[in-house]
Coordinates of C-alpha atoms (C1' of nucleotides) in Angstrom, one line a residue:
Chain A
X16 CA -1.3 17.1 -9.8
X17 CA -1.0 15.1 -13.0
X18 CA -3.5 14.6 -15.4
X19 CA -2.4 12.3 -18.2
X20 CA -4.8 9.2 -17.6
X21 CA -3.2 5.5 -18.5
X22 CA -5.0 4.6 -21.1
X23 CA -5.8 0.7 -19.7
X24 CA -8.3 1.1 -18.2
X25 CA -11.0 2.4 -15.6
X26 CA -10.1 6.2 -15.4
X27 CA -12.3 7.0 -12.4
X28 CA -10.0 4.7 -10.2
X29 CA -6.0 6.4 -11.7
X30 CA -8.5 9.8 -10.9
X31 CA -9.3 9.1 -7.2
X32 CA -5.6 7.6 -6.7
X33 CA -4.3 10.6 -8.3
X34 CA -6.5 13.0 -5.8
X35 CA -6.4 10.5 -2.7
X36 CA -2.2 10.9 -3.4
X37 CA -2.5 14.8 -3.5
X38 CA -4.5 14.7 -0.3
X39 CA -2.4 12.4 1.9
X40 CA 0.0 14.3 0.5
X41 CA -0.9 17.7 1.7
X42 CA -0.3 18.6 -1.8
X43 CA -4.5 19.6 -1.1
X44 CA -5.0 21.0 2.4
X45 CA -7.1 20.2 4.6
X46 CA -10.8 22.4 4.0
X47 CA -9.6 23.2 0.6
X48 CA -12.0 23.1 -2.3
X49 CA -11.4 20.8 -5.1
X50 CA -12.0 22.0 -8.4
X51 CA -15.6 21.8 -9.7
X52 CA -16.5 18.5 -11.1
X53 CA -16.6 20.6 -14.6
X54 CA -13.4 21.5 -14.0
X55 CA -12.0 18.4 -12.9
X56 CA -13.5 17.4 -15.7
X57 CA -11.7 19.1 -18.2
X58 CA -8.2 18.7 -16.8
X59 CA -8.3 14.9 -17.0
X60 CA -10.5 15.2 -20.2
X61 CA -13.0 13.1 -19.2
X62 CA -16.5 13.0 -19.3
X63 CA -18.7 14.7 -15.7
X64 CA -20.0 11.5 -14.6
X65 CA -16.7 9.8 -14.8
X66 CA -15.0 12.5 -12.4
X67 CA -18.4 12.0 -9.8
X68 CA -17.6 8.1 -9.9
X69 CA -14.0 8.9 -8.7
X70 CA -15.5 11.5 -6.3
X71 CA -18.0 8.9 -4.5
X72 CA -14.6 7.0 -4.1
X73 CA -12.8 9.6 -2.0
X74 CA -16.4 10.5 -0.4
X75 CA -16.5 6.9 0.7
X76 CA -13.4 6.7 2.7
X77 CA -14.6 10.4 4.2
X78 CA -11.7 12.2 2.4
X79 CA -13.8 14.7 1.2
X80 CA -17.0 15.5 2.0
X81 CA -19.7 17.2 -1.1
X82 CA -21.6 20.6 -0.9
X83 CA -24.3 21.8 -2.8
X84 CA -25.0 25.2 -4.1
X85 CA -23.0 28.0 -5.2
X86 CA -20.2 28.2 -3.2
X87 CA -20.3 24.2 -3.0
X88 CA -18.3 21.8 -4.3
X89 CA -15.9 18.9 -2.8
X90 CA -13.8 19.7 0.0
X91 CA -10.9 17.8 1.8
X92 CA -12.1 16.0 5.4
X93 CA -10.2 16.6 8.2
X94 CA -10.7 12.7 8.9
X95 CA -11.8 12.8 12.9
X96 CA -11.2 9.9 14.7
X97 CA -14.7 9.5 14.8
X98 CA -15.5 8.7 11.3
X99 CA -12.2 6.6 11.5
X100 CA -13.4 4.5 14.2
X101 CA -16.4 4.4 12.0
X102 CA -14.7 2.9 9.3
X103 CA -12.7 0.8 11.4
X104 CA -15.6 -0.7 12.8
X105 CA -17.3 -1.8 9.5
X106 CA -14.0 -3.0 7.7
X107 CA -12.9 -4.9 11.4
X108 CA -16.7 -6.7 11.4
X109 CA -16.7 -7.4 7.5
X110 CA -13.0 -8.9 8.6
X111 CA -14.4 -10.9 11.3
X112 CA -18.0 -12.2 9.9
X113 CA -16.6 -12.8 6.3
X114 CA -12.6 -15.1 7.3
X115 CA -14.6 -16.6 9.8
X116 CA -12.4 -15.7 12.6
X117 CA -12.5 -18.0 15.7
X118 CA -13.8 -16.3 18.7
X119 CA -11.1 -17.4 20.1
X120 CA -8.7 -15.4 18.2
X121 CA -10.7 -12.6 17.7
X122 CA -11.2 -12.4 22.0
X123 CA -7.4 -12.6 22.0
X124 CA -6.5 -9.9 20.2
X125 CA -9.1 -7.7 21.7
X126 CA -7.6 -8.6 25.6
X127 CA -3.9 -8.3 24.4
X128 CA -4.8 -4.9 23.2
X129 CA -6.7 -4.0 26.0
X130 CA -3.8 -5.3 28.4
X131 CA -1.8 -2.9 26.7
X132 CA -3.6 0.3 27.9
X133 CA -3.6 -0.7 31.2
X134 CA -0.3 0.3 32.1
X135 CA -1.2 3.9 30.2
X136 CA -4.6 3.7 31.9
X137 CA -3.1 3.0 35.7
X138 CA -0.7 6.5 35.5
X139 CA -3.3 8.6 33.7
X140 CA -7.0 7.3 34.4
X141 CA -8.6 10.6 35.6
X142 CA -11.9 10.8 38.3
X143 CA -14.3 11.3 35.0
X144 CA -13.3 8.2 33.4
X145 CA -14.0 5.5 36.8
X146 CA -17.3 7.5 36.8
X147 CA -18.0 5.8 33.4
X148 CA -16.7 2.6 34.9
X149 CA -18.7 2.5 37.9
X150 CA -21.4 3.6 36.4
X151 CA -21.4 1.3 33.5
X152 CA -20.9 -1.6 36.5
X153 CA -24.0 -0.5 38.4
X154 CA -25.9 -0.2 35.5
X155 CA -24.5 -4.4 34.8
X156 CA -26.1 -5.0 38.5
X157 CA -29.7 -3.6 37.3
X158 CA -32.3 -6.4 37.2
X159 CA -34.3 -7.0 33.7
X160 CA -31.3 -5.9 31.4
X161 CA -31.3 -7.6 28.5
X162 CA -28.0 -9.7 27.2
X163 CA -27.7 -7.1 24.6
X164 CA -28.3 -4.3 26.8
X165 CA -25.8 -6.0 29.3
X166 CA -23.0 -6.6 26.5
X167 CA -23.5 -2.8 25.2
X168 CA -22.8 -1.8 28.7
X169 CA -19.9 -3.8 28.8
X170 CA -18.6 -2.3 25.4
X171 CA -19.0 0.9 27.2
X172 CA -17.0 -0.1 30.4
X173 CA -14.2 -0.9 28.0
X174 CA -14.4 1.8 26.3
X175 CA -13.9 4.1 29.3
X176 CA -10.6 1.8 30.6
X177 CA -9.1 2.2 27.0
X178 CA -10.0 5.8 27.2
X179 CA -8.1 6.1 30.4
X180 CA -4.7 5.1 28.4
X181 CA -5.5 9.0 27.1
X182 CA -3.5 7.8 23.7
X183 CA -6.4 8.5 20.7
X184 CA -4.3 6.2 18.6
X185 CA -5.1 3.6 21.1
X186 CA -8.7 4.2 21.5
X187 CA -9.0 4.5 17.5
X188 CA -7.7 0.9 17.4
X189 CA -9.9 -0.5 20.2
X190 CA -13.0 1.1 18.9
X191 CA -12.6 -1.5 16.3
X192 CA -11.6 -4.1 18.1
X193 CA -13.9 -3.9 21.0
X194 CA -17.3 -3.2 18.5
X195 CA -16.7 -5.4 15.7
X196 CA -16.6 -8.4 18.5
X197 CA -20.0 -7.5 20.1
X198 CA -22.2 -9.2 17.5
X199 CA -20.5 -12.3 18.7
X200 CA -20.8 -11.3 22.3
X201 CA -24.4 -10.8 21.9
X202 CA -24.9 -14.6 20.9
X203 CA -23.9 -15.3 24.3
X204 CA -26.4 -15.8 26.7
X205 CA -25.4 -14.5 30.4
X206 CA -26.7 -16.2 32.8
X207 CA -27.5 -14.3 36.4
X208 CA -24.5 -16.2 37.3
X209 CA -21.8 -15.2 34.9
X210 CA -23.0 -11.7 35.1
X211 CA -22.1 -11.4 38.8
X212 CA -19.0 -13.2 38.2
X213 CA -18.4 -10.5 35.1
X214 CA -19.6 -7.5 37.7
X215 CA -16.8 -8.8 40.0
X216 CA -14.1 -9.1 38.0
X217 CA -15.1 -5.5 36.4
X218 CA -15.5 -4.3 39.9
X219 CA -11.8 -5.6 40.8
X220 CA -10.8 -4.2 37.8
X221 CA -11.5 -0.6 37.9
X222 CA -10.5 -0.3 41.4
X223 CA -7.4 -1.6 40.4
X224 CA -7.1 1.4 37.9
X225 CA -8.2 3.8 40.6
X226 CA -5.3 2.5 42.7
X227 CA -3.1 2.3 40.4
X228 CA -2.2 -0.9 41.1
X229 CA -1.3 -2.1 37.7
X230 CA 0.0 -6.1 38.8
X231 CA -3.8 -6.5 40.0
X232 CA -5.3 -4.9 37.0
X233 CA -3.4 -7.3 34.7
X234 CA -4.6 -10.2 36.5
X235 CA -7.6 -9.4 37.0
X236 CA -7.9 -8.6 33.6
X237 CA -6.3 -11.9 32.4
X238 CA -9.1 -13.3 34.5
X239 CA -11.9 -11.6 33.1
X240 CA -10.0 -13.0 29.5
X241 CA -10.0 -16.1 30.5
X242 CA -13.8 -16.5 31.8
X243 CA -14.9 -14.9 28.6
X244 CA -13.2 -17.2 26.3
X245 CA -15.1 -19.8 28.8
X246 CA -18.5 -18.4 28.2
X247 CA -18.0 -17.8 24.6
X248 CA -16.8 -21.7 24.3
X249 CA -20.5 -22.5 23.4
X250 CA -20.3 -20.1 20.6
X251 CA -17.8 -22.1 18.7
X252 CA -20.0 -25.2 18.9
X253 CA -23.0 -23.4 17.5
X254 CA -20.9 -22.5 14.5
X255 CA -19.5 -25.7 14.2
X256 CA -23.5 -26.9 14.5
X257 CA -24.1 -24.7 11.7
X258 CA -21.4 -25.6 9.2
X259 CA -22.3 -29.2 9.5
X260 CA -26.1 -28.2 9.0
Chain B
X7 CA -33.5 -6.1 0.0
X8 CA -35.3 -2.6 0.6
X9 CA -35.5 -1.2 -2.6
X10 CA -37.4 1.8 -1.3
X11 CA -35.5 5.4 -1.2
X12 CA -35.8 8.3 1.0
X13 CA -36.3 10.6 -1.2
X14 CA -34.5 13.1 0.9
X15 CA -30.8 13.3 -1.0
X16 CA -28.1 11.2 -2.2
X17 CA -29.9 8.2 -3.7
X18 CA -26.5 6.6 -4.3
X19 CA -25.3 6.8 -0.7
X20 CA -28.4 5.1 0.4
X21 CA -28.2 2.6 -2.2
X22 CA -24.5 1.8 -1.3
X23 CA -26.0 1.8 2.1
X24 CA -28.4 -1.0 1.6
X25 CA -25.9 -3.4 -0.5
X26 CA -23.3 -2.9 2.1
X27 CA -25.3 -3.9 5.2
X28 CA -26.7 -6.9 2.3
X29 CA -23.2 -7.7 2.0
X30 CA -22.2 -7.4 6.0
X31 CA -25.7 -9.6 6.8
X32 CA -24.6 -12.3 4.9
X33 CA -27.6 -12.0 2.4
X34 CA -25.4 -11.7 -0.1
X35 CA -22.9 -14.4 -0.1
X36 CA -19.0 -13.8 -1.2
X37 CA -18.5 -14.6 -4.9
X38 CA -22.2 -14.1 -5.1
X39 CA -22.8 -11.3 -8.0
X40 CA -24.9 -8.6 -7.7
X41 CA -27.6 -7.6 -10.1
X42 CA -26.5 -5.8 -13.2
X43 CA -26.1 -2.2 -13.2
X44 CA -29.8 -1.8 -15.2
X45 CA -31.2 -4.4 -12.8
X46 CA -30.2 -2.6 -10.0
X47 CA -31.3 1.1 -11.8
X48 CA -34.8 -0.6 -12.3
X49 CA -35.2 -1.9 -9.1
X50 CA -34.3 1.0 -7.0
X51 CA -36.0 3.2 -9.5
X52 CA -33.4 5.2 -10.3
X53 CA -31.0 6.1 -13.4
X54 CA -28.1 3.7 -14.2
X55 CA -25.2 6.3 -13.5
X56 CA -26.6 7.0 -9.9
X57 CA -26.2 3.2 -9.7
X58 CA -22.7 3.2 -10.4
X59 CA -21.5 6.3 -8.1
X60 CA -23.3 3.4 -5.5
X61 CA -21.2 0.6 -6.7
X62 CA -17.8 3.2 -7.0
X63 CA -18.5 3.5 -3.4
X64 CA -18.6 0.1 -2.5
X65 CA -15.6 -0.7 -5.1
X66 CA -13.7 1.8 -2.8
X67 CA -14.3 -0.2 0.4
X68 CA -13.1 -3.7 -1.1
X69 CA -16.5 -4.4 -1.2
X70 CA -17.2 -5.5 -4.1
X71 CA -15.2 -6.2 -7.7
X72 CA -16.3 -5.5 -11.0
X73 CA -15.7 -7.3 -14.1
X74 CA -16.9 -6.9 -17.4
X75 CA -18.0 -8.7 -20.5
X76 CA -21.1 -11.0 -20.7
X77 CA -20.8 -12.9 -18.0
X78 CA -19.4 -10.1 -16.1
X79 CA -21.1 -7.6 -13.1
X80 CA -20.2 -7.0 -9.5
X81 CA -19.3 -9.6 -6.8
X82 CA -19.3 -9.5 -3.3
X83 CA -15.3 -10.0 -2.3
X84 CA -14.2 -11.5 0.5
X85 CA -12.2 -9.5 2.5
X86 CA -8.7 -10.2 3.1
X87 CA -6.5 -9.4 6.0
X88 CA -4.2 -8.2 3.0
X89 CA -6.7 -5.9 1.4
X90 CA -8.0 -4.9 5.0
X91 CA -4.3 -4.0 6.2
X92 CA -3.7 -2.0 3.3
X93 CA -7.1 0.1 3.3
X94 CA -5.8 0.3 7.6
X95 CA -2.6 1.6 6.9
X96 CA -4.0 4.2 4.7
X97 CA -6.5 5.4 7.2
X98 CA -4.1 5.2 9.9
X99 CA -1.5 7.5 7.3
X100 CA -4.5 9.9 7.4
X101 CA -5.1 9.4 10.8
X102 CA -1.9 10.6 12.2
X103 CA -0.8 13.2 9.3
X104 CA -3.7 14.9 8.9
X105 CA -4.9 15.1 13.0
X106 CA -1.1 16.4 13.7
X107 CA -1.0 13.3 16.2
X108 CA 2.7 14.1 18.3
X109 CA 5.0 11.1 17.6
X110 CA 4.9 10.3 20.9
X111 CA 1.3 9.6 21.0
X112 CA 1.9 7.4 17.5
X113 CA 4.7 5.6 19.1
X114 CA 3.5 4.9 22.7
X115 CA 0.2 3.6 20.6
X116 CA 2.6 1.2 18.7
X117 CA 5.0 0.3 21.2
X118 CA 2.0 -0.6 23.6
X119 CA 0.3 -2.7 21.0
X120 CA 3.2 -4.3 20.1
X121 CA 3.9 -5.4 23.9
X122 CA 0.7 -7.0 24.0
X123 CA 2.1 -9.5 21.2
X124 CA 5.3 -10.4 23.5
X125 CA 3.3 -13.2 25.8
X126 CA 2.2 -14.3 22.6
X127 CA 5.3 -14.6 20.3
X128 CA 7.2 -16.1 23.1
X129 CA 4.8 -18.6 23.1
X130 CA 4.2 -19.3 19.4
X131 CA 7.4 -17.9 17.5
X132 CA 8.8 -20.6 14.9
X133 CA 11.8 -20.8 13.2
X134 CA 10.4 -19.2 10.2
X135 CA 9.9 -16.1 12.6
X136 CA 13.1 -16.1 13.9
X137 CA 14.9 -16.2 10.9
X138 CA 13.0 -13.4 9.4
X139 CA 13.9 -11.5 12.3
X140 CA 17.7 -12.4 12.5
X141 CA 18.0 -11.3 8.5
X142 CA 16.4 -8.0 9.0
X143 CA 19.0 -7.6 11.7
X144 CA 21.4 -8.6 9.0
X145 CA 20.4 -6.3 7.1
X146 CA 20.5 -3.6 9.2
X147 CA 23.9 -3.6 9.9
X148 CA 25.1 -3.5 6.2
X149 CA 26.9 -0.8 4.9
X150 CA 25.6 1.8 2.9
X151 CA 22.2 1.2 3.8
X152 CA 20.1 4.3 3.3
X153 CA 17.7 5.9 6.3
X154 CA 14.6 5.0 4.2
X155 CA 15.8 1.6 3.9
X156 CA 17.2 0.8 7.5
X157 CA 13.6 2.2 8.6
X158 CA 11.9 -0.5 5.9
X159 CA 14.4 -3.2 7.4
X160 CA 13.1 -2.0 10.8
X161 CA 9.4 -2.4 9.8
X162 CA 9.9 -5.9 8.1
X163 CA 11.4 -7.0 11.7
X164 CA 8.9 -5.8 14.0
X165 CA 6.6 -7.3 11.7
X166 CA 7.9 -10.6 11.9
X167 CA 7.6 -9.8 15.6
X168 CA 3.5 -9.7 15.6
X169 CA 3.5 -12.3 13.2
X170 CA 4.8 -14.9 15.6
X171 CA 2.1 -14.2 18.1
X172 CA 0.0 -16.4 15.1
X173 CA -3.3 -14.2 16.0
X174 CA -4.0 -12.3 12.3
X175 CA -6.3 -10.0 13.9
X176 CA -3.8 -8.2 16.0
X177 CA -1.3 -8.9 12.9
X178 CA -4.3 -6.6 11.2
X179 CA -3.8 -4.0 13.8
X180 CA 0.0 -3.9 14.3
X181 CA -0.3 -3.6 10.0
X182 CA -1.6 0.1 10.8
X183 CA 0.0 1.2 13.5
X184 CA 3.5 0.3 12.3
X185 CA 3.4 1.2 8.8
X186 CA 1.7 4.8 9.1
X187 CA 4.8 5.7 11.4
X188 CA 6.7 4.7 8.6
X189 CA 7.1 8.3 7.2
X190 CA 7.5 9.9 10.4
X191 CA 10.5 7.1 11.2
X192 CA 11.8 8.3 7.9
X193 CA 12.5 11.8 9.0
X194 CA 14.6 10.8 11.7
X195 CA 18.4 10.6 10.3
X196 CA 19.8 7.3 12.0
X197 CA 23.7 7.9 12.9
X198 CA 25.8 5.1 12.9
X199 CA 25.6 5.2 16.9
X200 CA 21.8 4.5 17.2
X201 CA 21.5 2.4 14.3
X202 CA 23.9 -0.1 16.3
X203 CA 22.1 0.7 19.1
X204 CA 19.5 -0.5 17.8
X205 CA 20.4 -3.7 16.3
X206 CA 21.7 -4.4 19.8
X207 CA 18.1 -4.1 21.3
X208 CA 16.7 -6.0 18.2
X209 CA 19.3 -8.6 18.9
X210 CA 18.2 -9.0 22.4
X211 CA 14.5 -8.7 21.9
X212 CA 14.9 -11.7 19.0
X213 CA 16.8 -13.6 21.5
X214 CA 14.7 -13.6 24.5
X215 CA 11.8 -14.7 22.0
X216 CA 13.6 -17.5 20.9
X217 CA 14.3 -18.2 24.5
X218 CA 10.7 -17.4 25.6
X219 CA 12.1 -15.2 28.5
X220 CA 9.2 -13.0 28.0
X221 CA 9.8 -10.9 30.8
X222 CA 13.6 -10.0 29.2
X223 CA 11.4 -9.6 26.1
X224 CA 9.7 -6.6 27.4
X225 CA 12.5 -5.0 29.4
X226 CA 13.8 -5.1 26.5
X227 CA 11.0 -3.9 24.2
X228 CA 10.7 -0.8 26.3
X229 CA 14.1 -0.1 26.3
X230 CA 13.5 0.2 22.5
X231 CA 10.6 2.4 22.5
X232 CA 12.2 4.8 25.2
X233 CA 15.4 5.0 23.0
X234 CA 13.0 5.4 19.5
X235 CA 11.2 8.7 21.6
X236 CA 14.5 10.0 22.3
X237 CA 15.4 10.0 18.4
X238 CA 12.3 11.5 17.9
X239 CA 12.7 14.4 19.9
X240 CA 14.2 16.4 17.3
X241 CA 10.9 15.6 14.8
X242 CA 8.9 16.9 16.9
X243 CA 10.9 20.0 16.9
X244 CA 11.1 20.2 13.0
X245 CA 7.6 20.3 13.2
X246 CA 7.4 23.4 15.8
X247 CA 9.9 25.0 13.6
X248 CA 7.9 24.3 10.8
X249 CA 4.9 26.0 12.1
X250 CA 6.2 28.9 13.7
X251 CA 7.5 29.5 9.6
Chain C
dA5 C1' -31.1 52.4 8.1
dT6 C1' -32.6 47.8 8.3
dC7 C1' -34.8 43.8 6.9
dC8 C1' -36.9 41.1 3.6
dT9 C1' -37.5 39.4 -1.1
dG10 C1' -36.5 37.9 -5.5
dC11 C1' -33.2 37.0 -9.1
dG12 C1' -29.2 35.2 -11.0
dA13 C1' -25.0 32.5 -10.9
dT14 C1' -22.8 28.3 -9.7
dA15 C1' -22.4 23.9 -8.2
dT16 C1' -23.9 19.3 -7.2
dG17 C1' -27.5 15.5 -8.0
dT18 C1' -30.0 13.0 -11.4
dC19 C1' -31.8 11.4 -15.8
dT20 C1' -31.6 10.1 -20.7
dT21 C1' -29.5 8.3 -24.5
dA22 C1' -25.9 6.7 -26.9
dC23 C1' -21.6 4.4 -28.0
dA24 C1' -17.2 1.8 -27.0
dA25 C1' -14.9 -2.1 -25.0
dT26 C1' -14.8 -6.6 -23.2
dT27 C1' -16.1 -11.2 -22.6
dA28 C1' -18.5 -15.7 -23.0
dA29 C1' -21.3 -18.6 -25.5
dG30 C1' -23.1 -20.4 -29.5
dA31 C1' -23.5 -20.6 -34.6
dA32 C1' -21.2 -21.0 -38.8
dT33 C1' -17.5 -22.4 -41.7
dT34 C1' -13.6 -24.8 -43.1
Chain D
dA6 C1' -13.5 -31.5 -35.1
dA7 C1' -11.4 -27.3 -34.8
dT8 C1' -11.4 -22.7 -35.8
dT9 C1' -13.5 -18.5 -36.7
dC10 C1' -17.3 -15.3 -36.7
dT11 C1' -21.4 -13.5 -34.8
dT12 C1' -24.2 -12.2 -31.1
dA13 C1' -25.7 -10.9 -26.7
dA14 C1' -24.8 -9.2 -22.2
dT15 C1' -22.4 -6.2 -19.3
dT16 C1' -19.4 -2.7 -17.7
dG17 C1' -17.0 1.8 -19.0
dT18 C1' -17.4 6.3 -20.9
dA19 C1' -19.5 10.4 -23.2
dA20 C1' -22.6 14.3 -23.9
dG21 C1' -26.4 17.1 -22.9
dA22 C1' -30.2 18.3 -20.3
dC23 C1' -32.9 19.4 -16.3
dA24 C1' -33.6 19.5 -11.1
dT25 C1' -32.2 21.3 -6.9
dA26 C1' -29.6 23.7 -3.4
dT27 C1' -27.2 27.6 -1.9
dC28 C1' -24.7 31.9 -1.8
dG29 C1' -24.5 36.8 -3.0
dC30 C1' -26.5 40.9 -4.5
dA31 C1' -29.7 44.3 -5.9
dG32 C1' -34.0 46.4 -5.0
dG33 C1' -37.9 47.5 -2.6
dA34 C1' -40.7 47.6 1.8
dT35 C1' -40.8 48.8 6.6

DNA sequence: ATCCTGCGATATGTCTTACAATTAAGAATT
DNA sequence: AATTCTTAATTGTAAGACATATCGCAGGAT
């Protein structure tokens, strides 16, 4: 690992590149212990704090994670697809809230990614996973759910289909996609109509799956696309509202 | 903005805590600068170093920018899809070397996301698409051209691909999924065989764009992917041999 | 013999104080 | 009027100290 430090300029950033390099490179395994913040310290011949700023860094993509105590110290994260999703989530609804991103567009990107998996989904979907489903589209049917309650069931639905595709890297990107556009789905308001409609086309849609019958699942999906881009039509005019306020 | 702490642990992860979701909210607008480092230290009671491990955190998620001088401090960034790809193809580099995903999960996640841009770049390709495309496959079939940079050839054309479908959120996502394969693409040596057997199925796959024969398009496409697994069988064999070592 | 307790060592978390470097704005000078 | 100098504000870095958490070990009580 190389310690010389360019002079120009904010050494805790050329300290956490240097260290997020070693890392992705393997060059630090995964679980091993970084040297102690003295240590580290020493090497790049700077000052404690200024190795605990480039620390926080790493710690705040979850590359390494901090312990306390006498065997502590900083150790390298197995990133899980968990706290990727995480991540993903934050950076995808940061994207979405701050380049004001049409609904339209972001809708679109989250059905042509979904319509991906359902080819995976339709071979590999096990019993578990249209127990989610069907249970996610009863609990849709229930009487007194909220629209937020209604759209968080409908994040889980979707969540079980892409989870179906059994491809993590496929879920990891969805997670995203899917979560980061429920803020916007929650300004919708469902009316008692649209959510039968919605309870249909899910409905359609997982049996689909169970059959395997992947033509249907498409359309039906490209339906279920297509009404929500429908429904979320008025969101676009209360933003549109708003800017001219 | 809560100013309050919980004074159980890691004051700075909870500060950065509170200034992101600020930041996410909306309260504080992009461009907008933040208080100064001995502002912030006062308000949240706390020492001015702990302040700064907060804003490192931040500066690490794109968050924020710092400049300094007398009129300098943080600001709220906006987020762009270029900063936002890059911090996604280094969580996705992660993602994949450090979980030991197979390169057949990576590349049936890529392949499948990238068929769910085909409806849309048949639609919506230009000529500035096209012509990309065509000149990467130009420049695939030149002499002399190194592994590393036939693979970089091969990422500037699919790229071009998911730019034509014009949606930048799935642009965002193909960003990720392509580039982290990158390195494991790299470790597949390209004989002169597949590499014109692959500029025969870029060919086609440019072509039935142009021609908006999307259903050619993904024939196509998945003739592609199927011959891309087949190459890399033999990675997935380094990497047995590797850990049987 | 086993369990508990206390001590020490080590590491991170935080505070304090200080200085260096950078930048903008205004004052002073030519 | 233009240029230069000073000054103030702010981030970047350093050094030292103390607080806190945690492990390991020795020693005593049960």
């Amino acid at each position: 690992m190389k310690t010389e430090l360019d002079s120009a300029g904010d050494y805790s950033q050329q300290i956490a590149r240097t260290i997020r390099e070693a890392i992705i490179s393997g060059d630090l395994p995964v679980d091993g212990r970084l040297p102690s913040e003295g240590d580290l310290a020493a090497r790049f011949n700077v000052s404690r704090p200024t190795v605990r700023e480039a620390l926080k860094r790493l710690a705040a993509q979850n590359l390494i994670r901090t312990q306390r105590g006498a065997t502590g110290g900083a150790f390298v994260n197995r990133l899980s697809f968990t706290d990727a999703q995480e991540h993903m989530v934050t950076t995808a609804t940061l994207l979405l809230s701050m380049n004001a991103v049409d609904f339209e567009t972001a809708a679109e990107a989250r059905f042509a990614l979904e319509r991906a998996c359902l080819p995976l989904a339709c071979q590999r979907r096990t019993p578990s996973h249209l127990a989610t489903m069907r249970a996610e589209i009863a609990r849709q049917g229930t009487d007194g759910l909220t629209d937020e309650d209604f759209c968080a069931s409908d994040v889980a639905f979707h969540r079980a289909l892409v989870e179906a595709a059994g491809n993590p890297v496929l879920s990891w990107h969805m997670a995203g996609a899917v979560e980061a556009m429920q803020p916007l789905m929650n300004m919708i308001t469902f009316t008692a109509r649209s959510r039968a409609q919605i309870i249909t086309l899910h409905t359609e849609l997982s049996e689909a799956i169970a059959a395997g019958a992947l033509t249907q699942a498409q359309t039906t999906l490209d339906a279920l696309a297509a009404y929500t881009l429908e429904l979320g039509g008025e969101i676009r005019a209360r933003r549109q509202a708003k800017r001219a306020r």
